[in-house]
PDB file of C-alpha atoms in Angstrom:
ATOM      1  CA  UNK A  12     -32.010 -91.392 -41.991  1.00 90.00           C
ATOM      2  CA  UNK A  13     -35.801 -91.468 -41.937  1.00 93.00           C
ATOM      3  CA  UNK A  14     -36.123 -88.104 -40.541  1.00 92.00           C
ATOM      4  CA  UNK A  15     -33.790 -86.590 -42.890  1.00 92.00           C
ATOM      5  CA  UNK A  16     -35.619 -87.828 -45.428  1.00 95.00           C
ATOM      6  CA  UNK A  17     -39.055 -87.377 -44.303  1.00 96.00           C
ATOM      7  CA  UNK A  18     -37.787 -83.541 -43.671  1.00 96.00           C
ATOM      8  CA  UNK A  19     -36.224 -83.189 -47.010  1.00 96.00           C
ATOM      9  CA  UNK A  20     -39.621 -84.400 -48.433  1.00 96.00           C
ATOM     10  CA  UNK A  21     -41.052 -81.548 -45.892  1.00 96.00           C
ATOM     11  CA  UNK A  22     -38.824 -79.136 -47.713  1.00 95.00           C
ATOM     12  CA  UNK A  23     -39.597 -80.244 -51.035  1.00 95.00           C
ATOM     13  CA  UNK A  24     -43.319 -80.355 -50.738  1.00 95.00           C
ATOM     14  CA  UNK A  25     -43.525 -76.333 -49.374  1.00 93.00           C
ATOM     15  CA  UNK A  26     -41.233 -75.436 -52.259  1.00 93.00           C
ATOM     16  CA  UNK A  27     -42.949 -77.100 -54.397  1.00 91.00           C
ATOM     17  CA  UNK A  28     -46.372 -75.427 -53.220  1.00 90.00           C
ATOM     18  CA  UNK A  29     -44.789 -71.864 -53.317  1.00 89.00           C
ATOM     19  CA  UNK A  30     -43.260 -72.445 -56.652  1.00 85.00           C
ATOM     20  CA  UNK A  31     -46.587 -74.120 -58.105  1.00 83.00           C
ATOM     21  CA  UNK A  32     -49.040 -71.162 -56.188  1.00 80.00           C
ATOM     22  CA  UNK A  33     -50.985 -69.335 -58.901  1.00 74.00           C
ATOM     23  CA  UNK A  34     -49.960 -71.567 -61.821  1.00 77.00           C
ATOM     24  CA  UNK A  35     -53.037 -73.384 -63.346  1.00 75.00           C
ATOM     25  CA  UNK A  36     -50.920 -76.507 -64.381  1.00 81.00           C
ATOM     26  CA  UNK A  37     -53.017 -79.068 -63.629  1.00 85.00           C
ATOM     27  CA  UNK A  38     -50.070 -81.370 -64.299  1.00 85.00           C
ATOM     28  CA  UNK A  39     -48.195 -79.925 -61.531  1.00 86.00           C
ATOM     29  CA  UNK A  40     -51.032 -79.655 -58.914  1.00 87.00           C
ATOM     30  CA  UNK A  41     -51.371 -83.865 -60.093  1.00 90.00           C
ATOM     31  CA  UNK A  42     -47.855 -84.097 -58.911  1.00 90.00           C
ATOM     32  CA  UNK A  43     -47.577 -81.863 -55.443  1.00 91.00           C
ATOM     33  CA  UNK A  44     -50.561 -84.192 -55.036  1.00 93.00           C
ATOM     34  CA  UNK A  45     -48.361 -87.259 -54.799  1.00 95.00           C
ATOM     35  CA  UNK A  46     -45.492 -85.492 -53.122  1.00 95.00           C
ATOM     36  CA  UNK A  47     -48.129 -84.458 -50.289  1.00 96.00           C
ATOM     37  CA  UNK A  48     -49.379 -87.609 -49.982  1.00 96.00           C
ATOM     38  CA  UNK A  49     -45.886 -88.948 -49.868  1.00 97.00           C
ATOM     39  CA  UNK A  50     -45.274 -86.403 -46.684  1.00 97.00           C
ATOM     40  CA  UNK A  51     -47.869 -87.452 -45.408  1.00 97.00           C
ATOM     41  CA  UNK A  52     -47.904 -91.225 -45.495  1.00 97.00           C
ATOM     42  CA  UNK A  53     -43.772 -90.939 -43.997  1.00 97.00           C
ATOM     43  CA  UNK A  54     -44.969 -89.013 -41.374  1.00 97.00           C
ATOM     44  CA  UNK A  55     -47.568 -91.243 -40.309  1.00 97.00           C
ATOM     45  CA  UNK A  56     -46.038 -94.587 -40.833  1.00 97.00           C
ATOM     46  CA  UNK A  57     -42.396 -93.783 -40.315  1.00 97.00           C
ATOM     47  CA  UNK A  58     -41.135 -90.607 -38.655  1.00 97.00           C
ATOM     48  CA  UNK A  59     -44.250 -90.581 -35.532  1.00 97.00           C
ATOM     49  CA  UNK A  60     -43.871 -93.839 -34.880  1.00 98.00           C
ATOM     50  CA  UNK A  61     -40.062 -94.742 -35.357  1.00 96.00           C
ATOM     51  CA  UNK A  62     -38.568 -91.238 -33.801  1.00 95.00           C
ATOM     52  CA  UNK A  63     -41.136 -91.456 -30.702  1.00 97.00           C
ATOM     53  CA  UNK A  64     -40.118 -95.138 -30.645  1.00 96.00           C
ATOM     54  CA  UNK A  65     -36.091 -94.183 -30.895  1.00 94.00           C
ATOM     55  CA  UNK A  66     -36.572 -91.450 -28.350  1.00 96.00           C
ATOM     56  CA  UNK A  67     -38.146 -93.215 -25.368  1.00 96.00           C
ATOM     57  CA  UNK A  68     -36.340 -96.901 -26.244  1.00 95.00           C
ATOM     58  CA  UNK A  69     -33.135 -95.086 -26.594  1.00 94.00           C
ATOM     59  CA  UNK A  70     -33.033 -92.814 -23.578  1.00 95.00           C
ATOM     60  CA  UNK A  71     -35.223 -95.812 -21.344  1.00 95.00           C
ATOM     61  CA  UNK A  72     -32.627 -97.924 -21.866  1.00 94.00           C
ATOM     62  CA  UNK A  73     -29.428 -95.634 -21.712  1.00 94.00           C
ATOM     63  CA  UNK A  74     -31.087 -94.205 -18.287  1.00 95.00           C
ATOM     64  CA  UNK A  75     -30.723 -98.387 -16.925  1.00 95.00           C
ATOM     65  CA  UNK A  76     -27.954 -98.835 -18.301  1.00 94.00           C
ATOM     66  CA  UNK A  77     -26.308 -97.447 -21.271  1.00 92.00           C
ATOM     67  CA  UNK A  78     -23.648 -99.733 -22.018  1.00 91.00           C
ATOM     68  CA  UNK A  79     -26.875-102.072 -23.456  1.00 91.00           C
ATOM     69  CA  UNK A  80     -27.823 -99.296 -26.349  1.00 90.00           C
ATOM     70  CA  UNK A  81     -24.773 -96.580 -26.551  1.00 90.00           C
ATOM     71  CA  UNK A  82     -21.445 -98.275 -25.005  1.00 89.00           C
ATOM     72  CA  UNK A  83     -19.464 -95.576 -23.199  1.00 92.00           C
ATOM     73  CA  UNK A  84     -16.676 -96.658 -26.078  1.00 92.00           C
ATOM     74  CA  UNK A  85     -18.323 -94.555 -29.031  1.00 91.00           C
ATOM     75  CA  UNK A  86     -17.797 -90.994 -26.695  1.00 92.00           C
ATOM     76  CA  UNK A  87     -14.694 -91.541 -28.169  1.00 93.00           C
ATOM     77  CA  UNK A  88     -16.030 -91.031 -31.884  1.00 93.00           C
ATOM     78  CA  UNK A  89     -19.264 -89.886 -31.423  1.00 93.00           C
ATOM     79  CA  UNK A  90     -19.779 -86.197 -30.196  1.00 93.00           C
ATOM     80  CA  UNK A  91     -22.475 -85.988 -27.310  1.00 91.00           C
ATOM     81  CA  UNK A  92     -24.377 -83.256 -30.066  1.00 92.00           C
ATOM     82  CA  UNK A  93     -24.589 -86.066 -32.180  1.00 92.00           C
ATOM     83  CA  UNK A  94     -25.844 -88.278 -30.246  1.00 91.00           C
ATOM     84  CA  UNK A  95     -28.950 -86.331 -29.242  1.00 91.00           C
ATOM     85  CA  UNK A  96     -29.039 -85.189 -32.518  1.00 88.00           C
ATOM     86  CA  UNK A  97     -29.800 -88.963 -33.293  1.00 88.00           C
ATOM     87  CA  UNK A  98     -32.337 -89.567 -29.959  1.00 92.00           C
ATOM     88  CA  UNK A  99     -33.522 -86.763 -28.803  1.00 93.00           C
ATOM     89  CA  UNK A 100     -34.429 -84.132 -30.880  1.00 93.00           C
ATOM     90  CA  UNK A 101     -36.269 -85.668 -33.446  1.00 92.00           C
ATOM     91  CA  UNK A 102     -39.048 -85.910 -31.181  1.00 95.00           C
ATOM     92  CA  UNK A 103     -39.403 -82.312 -30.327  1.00 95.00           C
ATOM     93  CA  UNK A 104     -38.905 -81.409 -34.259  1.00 95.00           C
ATOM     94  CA  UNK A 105     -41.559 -84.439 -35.224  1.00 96.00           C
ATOM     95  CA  UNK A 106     -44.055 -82.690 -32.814  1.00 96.00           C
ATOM     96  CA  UNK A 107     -43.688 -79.333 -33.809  1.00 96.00           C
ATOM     97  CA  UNK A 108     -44.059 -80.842 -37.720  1.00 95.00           C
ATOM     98  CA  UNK A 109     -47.272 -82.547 -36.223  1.00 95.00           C
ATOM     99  CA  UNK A 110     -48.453 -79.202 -35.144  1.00 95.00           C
ATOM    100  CA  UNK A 111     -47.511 -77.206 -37.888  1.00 95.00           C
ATOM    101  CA  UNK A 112     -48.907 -79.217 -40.881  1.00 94.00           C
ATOM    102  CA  UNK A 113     -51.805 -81.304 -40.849  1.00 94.00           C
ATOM    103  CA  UNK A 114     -51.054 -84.417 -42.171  1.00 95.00           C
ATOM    104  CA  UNK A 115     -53.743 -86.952 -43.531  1.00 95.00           C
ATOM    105  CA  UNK A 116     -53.346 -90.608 -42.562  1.00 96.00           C
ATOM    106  CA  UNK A 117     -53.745 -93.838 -44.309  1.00 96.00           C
ATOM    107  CA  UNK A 118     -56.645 -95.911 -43.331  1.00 96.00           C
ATOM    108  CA  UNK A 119     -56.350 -97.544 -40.226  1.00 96.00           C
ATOM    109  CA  UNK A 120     -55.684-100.983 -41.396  1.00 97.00           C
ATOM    110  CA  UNK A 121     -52.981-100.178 -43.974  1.00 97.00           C
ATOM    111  CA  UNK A 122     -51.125 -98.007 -41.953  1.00 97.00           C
ATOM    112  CA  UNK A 123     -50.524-100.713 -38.845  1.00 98.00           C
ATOM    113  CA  UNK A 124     -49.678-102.836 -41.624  1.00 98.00           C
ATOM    114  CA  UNK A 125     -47.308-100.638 -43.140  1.00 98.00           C
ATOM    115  CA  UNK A 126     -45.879-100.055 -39.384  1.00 97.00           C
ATOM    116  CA  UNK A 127     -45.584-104.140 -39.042  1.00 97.00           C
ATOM    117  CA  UNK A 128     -44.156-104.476 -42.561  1.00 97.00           C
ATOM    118  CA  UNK A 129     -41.450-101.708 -41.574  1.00 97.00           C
ATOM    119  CA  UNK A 130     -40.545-103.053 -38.209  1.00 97.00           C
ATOM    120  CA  UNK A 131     -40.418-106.521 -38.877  1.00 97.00           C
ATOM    121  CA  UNK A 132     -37.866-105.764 -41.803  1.00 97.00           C
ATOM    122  CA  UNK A 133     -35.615-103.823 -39.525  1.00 97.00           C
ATOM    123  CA  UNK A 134     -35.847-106.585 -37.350  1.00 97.00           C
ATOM    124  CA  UNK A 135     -34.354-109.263 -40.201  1.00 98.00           C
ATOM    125  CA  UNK A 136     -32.114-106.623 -41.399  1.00 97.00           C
ATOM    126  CA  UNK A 137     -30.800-106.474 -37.537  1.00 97.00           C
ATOM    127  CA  UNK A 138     -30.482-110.531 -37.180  1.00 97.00           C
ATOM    128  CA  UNK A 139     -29.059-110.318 -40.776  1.00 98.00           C
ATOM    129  CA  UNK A 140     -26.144-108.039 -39.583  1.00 98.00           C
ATOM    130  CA  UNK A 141     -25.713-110.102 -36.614  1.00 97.00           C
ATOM    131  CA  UNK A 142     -25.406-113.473 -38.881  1.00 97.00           C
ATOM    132  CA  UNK A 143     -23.056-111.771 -41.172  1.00 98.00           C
ATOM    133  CA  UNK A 144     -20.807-110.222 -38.817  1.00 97.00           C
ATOM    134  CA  UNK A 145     -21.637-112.009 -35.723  1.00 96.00           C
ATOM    135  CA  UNK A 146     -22.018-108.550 -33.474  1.00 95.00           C
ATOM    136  CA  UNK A 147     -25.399-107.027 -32.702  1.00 95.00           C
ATOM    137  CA  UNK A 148     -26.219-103.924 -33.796  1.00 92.00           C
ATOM    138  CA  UNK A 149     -27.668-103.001 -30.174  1.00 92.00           C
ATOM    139  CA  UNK A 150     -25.046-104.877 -27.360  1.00 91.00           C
ATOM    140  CA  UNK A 151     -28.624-105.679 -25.384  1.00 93.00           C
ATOM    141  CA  UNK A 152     -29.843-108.346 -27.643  1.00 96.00           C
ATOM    142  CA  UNK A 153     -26.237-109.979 -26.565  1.00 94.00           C
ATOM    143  CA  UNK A 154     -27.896-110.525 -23.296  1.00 94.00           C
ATOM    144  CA  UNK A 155     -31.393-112.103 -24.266  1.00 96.00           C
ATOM    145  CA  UNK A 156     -31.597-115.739 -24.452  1.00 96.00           C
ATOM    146  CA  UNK A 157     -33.211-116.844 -28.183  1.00 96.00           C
ATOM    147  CA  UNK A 158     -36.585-117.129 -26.960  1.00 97.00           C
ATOM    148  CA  UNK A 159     -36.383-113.928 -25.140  1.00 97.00           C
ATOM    149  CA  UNK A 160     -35.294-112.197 -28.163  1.00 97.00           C
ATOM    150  CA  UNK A 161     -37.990-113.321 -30.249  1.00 97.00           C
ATOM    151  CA  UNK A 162     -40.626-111.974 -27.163  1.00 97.00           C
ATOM    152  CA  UNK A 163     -38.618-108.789 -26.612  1.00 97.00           C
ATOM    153  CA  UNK A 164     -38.805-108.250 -30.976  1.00 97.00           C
ATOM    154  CA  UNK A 165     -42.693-108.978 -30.884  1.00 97.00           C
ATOM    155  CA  UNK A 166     -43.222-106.189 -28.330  1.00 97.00           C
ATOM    156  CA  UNK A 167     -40.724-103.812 -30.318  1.00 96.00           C
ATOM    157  CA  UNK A 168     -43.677-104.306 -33.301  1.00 97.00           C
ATOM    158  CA  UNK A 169     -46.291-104.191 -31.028  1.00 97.00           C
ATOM    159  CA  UNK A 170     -45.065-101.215 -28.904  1.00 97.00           C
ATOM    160  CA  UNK A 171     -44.084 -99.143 -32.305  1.00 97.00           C
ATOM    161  CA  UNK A 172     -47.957 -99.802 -33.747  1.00 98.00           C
ATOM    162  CA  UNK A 173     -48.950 -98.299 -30.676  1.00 98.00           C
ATOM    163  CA  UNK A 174     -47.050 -95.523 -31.272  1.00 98.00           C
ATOM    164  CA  UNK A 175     -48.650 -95.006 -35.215  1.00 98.00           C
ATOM    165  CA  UNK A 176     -51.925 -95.109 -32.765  1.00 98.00           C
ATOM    166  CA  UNK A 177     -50.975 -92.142 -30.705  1.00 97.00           C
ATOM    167  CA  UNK A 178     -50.022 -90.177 -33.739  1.00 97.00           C
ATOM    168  CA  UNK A 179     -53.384 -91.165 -35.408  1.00 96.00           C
ATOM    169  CA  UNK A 180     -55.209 -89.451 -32.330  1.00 95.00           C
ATOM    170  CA  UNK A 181     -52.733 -86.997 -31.643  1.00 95.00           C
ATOM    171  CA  UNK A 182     -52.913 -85.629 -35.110  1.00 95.00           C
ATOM    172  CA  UNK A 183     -56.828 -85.733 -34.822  1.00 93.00           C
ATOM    173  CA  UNK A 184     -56.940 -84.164 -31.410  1.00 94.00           C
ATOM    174  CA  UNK A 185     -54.532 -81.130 -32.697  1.00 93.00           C
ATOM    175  CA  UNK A 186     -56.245 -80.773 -36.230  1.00 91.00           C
ATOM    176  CA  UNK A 187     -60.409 -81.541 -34.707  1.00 85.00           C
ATOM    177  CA  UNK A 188     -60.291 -84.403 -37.220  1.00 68.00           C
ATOM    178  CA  UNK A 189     -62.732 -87.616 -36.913  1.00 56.00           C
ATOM    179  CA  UNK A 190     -62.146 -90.268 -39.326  1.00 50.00           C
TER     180      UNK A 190
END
């Protein structure tokens, strides 16, 4: 869901420059401003760090053993394109977006709190599903003891802030940019 909507934003935003190119509305240059800034604040907060995250948690783990992240069960109602469509090709398409577009980031500091602030609620959504229904979302955290879970969540945060790292430098390496 967050890449479709950080693409759709994508989409948006070029439109929105081709349709506003030439006009002298300041009005509208005020509000491609925002959208841009939008784009750019999802890319560097949410779609870097969560699809590079997905990608390399999803396949790491399926590679071990997949019945902990993708039970062979849901081959049965979800079709293999799907899947990668879900975990694997949003990191090519995130790249290529990275390459394509520069993309200016937040400051340091509210950007790995925006990261924290994201993960940690997905995290509390996740135990929130699991006290409502009583099934985890992801059949591995049925195999972690309490206290493991709550070491195996902190290096989800801490691994995924690492991640809004590499994009930092990543997008500065491809675009010559020094903060």
């Amino acid at each position: 869901v967050i890449q479709a909507v950080f693409f759709g934003i994508c989409v948006l935003t070029d439109l929105s420059s081709l349709l506003t190119k030439g006009n002298d509305s300041q009005e509208q240059e005020r509000q491609l401003k925002k959208l841009i800034a939008l784009r750019d604040w999802m890319m560097a907060v949410l779609a870097f760090p969560v699809g590079v995250f997905v990608v390399t948690m999803f396949w790491s783990i399926y590679i071990y053993d997949r019945e902990l992240v993708y039970p062979k069960l849901l081959d049965n109602f979800i079709p293999a394109w799907l899947n990668h469509g879900m975990h694997t090709t949003v990191l090519p398409f995130v790249l290529i977006e990275m390459r394509t577009t520069h993309h200016q980031y937040p400051s340091r500091s509210c950007g790995l709190a925006a990261v924290c602030t994201f993960a940690v609620g997905y995290i509390l959504w996740v135990c929130w599903i699991h006290h409502v229904t009583g099934v985890w979302v992801y059949p591995l955290l049925e195999h972690l003891s309490p206290g493991v879970k709550i070491i195996f969540f902190a290096a989800v945060t801490v691994i995924i802030n690492i991640f809004y790292l590499v994009g930092e430098v990543l997008n500065n390496y491809i675009w010559d940019t020094q903060k």
